[in-house]
XYZ file of C-alpha atoms in Angstrom:
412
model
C -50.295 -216.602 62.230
C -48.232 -213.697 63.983
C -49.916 -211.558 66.247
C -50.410 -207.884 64.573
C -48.302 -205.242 65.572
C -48.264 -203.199 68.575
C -46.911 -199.737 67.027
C -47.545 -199.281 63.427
C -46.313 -196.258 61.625
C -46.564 -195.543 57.599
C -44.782 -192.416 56.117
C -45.494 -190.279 58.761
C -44.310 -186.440 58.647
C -44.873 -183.861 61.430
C -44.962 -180.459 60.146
C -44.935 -177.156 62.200
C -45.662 -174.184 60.377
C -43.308 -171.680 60.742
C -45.174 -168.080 61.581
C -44.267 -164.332 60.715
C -43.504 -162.168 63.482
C -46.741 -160.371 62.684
C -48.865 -163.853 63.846
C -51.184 -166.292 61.655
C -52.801 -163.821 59.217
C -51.153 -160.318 58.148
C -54.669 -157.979 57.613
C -57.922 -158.345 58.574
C -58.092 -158.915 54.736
C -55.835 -161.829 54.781
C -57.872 -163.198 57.280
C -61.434 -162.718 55.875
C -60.373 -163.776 51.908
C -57.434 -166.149 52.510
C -57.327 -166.897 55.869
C -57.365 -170.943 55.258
C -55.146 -170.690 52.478
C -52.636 -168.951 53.443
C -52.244 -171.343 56.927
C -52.472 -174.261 54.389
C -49.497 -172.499 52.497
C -47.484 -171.888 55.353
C -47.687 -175.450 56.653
C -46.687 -176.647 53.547
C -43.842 -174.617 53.343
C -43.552 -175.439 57.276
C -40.618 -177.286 59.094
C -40.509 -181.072 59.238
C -39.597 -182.552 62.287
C -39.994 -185.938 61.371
C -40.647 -187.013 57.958
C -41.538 -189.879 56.324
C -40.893 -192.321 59.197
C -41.894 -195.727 58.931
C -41.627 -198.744 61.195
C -43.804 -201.692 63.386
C -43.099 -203.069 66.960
C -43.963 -206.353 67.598
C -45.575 -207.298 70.718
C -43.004 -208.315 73.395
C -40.771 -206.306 71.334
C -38.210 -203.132 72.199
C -37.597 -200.301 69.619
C -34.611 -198.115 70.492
C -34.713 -194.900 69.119
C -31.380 -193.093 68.503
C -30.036 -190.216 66.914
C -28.453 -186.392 67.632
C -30.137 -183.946 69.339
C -32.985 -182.095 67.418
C -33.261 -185.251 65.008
C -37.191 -185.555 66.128
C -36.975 -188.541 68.777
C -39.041 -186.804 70.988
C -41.642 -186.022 68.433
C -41.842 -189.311 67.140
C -42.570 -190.280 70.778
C -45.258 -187.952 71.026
C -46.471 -188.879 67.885
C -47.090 -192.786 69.245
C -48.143 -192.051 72.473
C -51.001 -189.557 70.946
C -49.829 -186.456 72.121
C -49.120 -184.848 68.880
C -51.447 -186.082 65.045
C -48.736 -186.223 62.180
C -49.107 -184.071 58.956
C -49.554 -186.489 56.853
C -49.228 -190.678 57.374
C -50.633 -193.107 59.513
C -50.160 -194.129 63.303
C -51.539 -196.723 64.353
C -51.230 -198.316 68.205
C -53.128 -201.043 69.432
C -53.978 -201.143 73.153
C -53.004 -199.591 76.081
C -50.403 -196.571 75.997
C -48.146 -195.431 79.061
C -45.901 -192.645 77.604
C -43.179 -190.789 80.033
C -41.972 -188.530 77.962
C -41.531 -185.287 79.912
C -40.420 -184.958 83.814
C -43.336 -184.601 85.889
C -45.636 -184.176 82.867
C -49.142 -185.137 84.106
C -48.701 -184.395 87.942
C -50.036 -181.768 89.461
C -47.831 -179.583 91.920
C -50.017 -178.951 94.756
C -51.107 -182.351 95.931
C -49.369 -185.226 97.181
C -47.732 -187.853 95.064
C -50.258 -190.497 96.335
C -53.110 -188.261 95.168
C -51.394 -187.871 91.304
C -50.450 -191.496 91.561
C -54.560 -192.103 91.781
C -55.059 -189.714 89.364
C -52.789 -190.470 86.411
C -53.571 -194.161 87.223
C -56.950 -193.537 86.607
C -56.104 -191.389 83.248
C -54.016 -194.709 82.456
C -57.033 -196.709 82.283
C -57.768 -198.061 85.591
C -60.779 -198.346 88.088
C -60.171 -196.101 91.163
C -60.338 -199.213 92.885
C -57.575 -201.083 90.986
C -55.421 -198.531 91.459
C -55.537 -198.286 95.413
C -54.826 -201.924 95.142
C -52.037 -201.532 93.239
C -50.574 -198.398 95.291
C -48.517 -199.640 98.080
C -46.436 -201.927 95.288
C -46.149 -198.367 93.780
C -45.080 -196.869 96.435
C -42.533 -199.636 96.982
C -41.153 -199.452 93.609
C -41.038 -195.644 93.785
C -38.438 -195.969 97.260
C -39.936 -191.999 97.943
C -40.981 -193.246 101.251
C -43.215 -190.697 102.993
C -42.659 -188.300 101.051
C -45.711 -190.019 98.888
C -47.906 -187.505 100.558
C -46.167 -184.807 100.335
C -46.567 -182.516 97.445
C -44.874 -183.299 94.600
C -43.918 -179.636 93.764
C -41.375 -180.394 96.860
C -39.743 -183.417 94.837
C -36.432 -183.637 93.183
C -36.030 -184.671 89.712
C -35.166 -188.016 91.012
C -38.326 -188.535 92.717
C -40.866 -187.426 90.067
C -38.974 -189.785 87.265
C -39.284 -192.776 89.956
C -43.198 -192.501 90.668
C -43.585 -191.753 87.352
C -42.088 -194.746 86.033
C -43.872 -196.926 89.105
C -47.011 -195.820 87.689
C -46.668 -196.473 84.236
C -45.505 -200.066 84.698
C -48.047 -200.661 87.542
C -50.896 -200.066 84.742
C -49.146 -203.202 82.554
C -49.060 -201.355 79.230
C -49.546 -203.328 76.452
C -46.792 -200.005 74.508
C -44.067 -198.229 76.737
C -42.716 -195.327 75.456
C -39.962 -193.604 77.454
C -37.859 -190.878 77.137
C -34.725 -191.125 78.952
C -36.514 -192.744 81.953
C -32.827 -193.498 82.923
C -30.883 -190.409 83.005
C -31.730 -189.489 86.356
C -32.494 -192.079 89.432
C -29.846 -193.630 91.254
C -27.986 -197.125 90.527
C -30.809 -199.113 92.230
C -33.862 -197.054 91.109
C -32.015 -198.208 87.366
C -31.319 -201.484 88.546
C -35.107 -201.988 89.043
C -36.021 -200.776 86.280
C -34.067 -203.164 84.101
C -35.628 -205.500 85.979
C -39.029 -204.404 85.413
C -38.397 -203.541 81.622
C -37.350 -207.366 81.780
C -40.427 -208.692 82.821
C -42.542 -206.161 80.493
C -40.780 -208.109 77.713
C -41.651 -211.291 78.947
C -45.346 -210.235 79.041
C -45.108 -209.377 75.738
C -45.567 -205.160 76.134
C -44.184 -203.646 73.102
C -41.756 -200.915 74.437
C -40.478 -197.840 72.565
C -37.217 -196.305 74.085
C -35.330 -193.278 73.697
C -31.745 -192.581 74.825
C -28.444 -191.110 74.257
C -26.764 -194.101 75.945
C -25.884 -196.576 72.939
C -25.286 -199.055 75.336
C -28.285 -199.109 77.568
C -30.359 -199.189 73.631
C -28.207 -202.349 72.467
C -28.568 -204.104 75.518
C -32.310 -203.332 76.101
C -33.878 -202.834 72.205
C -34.597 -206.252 69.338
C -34.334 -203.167 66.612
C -33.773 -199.572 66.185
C -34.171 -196.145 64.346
C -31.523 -194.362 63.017
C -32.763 -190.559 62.847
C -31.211 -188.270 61.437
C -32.623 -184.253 60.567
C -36.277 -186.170 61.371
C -35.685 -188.522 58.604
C -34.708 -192.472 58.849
C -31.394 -193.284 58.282
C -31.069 -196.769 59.213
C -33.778 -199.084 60.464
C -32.836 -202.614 62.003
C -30.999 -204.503 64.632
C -29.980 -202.308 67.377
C -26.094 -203.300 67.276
C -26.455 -202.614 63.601
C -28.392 -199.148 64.163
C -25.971 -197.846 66.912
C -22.605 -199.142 64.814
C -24.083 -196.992 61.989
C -24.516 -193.656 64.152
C -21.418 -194.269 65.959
C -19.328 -194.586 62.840
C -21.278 -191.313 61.425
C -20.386 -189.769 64.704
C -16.506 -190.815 64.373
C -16.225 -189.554 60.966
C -17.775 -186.131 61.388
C -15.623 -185.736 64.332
C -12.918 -187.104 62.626
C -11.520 -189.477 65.062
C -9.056 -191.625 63.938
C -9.384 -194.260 66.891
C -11.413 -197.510 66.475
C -14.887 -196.935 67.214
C -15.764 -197.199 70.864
C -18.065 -201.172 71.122
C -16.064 -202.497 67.677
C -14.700 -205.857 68.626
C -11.642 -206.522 68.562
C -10.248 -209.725 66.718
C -7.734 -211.753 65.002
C -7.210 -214.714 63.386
C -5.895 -216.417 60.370
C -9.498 -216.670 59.158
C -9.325 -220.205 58.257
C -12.740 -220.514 60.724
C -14.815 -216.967 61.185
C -17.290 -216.461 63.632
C -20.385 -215.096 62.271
C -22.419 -214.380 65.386
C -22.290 -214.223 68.839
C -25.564 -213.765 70.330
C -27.265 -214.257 74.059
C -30.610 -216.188 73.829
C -32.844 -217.028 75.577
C -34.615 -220.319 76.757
C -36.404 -220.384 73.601
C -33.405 -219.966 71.968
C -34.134 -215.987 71.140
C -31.278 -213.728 71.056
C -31.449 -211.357 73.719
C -29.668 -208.164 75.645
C -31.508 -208.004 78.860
C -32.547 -210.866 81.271
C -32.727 -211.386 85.132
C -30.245 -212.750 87.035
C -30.706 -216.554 87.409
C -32.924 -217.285 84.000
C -31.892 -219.947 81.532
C -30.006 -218.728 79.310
C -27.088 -219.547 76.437
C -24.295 -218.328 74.305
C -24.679 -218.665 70.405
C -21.354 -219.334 68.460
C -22.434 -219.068 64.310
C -19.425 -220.435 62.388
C -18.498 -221.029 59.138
C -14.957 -222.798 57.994
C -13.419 -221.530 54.985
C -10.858 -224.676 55.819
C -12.357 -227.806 56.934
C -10.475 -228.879 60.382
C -9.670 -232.021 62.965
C -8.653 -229.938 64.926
C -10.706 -226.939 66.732
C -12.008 -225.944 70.103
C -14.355 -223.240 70.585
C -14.514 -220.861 73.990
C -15.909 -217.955 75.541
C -15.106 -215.605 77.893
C -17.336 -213.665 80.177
C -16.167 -210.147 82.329
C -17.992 -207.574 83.645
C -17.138 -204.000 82.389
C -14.685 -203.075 84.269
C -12.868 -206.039 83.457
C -12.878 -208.400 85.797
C -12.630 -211.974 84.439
C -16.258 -213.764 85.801
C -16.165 -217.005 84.074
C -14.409 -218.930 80.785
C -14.355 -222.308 79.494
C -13.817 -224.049 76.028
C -14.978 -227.368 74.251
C -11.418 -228.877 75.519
C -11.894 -227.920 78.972
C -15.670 -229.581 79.033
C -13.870 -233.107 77.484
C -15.068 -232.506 73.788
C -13.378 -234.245 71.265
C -12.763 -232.560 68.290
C -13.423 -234.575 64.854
C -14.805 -232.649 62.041
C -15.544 -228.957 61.011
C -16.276 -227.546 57.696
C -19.278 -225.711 56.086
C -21.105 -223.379 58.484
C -23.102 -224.077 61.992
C -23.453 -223.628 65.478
C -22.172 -224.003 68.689
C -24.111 -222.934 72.196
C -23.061 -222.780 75.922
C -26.047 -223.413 77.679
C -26.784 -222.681 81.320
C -29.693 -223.485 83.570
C -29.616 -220.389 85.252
C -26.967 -217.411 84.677
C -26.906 -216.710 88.126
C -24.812 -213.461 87.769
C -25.292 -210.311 89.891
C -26.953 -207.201 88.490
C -24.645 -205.151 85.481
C -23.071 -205.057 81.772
C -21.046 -207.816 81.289
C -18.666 -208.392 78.109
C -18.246 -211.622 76.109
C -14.773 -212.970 74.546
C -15.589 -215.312 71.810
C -12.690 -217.729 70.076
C -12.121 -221.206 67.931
C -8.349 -221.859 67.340
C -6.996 -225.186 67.266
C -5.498 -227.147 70.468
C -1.933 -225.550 70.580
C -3.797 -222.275 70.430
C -3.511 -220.960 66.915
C -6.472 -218.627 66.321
C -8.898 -219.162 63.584
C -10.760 -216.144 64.569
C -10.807 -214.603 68.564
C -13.231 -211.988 68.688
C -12.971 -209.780 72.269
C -15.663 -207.984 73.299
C -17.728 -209.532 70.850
C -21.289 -209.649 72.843
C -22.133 -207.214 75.255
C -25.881 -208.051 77.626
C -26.676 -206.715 80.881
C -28.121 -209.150 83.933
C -31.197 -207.091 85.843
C -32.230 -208.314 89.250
C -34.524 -206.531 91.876
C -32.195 -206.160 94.483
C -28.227 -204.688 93.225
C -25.930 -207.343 94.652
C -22.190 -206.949 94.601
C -19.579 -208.440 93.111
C -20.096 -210.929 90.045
C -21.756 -213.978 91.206
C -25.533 -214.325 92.202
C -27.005 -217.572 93.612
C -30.278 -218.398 94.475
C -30.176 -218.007 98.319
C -32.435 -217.742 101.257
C -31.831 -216.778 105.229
C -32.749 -219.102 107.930
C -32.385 -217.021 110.898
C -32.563 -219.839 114.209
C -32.390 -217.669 117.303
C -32.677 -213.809 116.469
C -36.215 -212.815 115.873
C -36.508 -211.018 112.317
C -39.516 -210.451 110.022
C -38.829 -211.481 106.487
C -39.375 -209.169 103.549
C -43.092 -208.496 101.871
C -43.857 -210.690 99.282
């Protein structure tokens, strides 16, 4: 039996009522006879920022939430986390909420960042006790140093979204929900994030995401929400969601260029891939893991001609195009004997050991003289989060041994 949902919403609509410039009620009259119905009347006649919304998140689950600006993302938000009650609908959330929604929204100016870190921790939930044991990894994952007890009113923008975000995930959540946590922090204040957002998932949190980068939502979301004018437009896989607004993007633009994430492929089509997905050990499709997890690369097939002769391969580069890694069924000493109907083909590997970043996947089958079937570039796209941003490509497991200088190893 499957575990109920973390975020539940039915038909929801948020309705502000929009007010005369002479306030709520025009006459002492109005407001002694009609007072109640003529606010009822105006928030009927109010304007909807989000209307009848519907949707679940699944425990261990992420739900991107996309759309233009003033298309109610940030409402909906509040509407989960329980900052705002809809109009009309049902929201229903099941356990423990962490919401960072605004910058520096629960902290108090005046006193230091440890002090609101005790605070808010406590508002999260927690024992006053549990969260002084939890502060110096707070601290840690914040990187603000010393300036934890300083004021926060002295912080940058940088340094209220980073011990906000330590906090939230120090609680362990069982629902996320983040506004742009990303947008500001430098590249290793994002790096651990994705790193912590990675383990969330594991733990099963359910985690609600907005953002205006597309890729950051396919790589981290299962399934998103197309809004549009605070109504759904599209509700379902995130590559499917963000294809959908970037093509309605294109054409109201009018661009006539290929759409910016559409693979591009050839073939004679005798053999078309279907999919090409990341999973997981458990053989889950994923966007986001940590560098040095089991992982694999899906190939779904189906042959429209039956062949003898095939080889599948793959091709893996990071984003700025530098080749990482390639091989094919040939290469590995497969023999090719019989393809027809539809199935599958996966790359496994005990541990992607790649270093921290967006990588790209090439995807082909085309017979042994190289005659495509289908080649699909830039078919998969999944991003590798580690707690520490290594260079380069290439991440192995490694440990120091220092024998003669005297060095203190890092915390655990």
């Amino acid at each position: 039996m499957s575990a109920p949902a973390s975020v539940r919403l039915e038909e929801v609509t948020k309705r502000y009522p929009l007010l005369t410039r002479r306030g709520r009620l025009h006459s002492l009259k109005g407001a002694l006879l009609g007072g109640e119905l003529w606010r009822l009347d105006r928030e009927q006649e109010g304007f909807e920022a989000v209307k009848d919304v519907s949707f679940e998140v699944a425990p261990g689950e992420t739900f991107g939430v996309i759309g233009p600006n003033g298309s109610g993302k940030s409402t909906l938000l509040k509407l989960v986390a329980g900052i705002l009650r809809p109009s009309s609908g049902t929201v229903d959330v099941r356990g423990r909420v962490t919401a960072l929604i605004e910058l520096g929204a629960g902290f108090h100016p005046e006193i230091s960042g440890r002090d609101n870190a005790l605070v808010n921790g406590m508002m999260l939930g927690l024992s006053k006790a549990e969260v002084l044991r939890r502060l110096p990894g707070i601290v840690e994952f914040s990187g603000i140093g010393a300036f934890i007890d300083q004021p926060v009113k002295t912080y940058s923008s940088g340094m209220y979204v980073r011990l906000g975000f330590a906090v939230a995930v120090a609680v362990e959540p069982d629902v996320l929900v983040v506004d742009e946590i990303l947008a500001v922090g430098d590249e290793a204040f994002a790096h651990r994030c994705l790193d912590r957002i990675a383990q969330l998932q594991r733990q099963g949190t359910a985690i609600l995401l907005v953002s205006h980068d597309l890729g950051l939502v396919e790589q981290l979301a299962d399934r998103a929400l197309y809004l549009r004018g605070g109504g759904p437009v599209l509700v379902g896989t995130a590559g499917a969601v963000v294809a959908r607004y970037r093509s309605d993007v294109a054409s109201e633009e009018s661009v006539g260029e290929a759409q910016v994430g559409t693979p591009r492929r050839w073939g004679n089509g005798d053999v078309r891939l279907d999919a090409v997905e990341l999973v997981d050990r458990g053989g889950r499709p994923v966007r986001l893991l940590s560098s040095g997890e089991a992982a694999g690369i899906r190939l779904a097939y189906t042959a429209k001609v039956a062949k003898t002769d095939f080889v599948f391969g793959i091709g893996i580069s990071r984003e700025d195009g530098v080749h990482v890694f390639g091989t094919n069924t040939e290469l590995d000493g497969w023999t090719p004997e019989q393809l027809d109907g539809s199935g599958e083909v996966v790359v496994e590997f005990p541990a992607l050991e790649l270093a921290p970043g967006r990588y790209l996947v090439d995807a082909a089958v085309h017979s042994k003289a190289g005659l495509a079937y289908d080649y699909a570039c830039e078919a998969l796209a999944f991003t590798v989060a580690a707690p520490v941003g290594w260079p380069g490509s290439y991440a192995p497991r490694h440990a120091w041994v220092p024998r003669g200088p005297a060095m203190r190893p890092p915390a655990t």
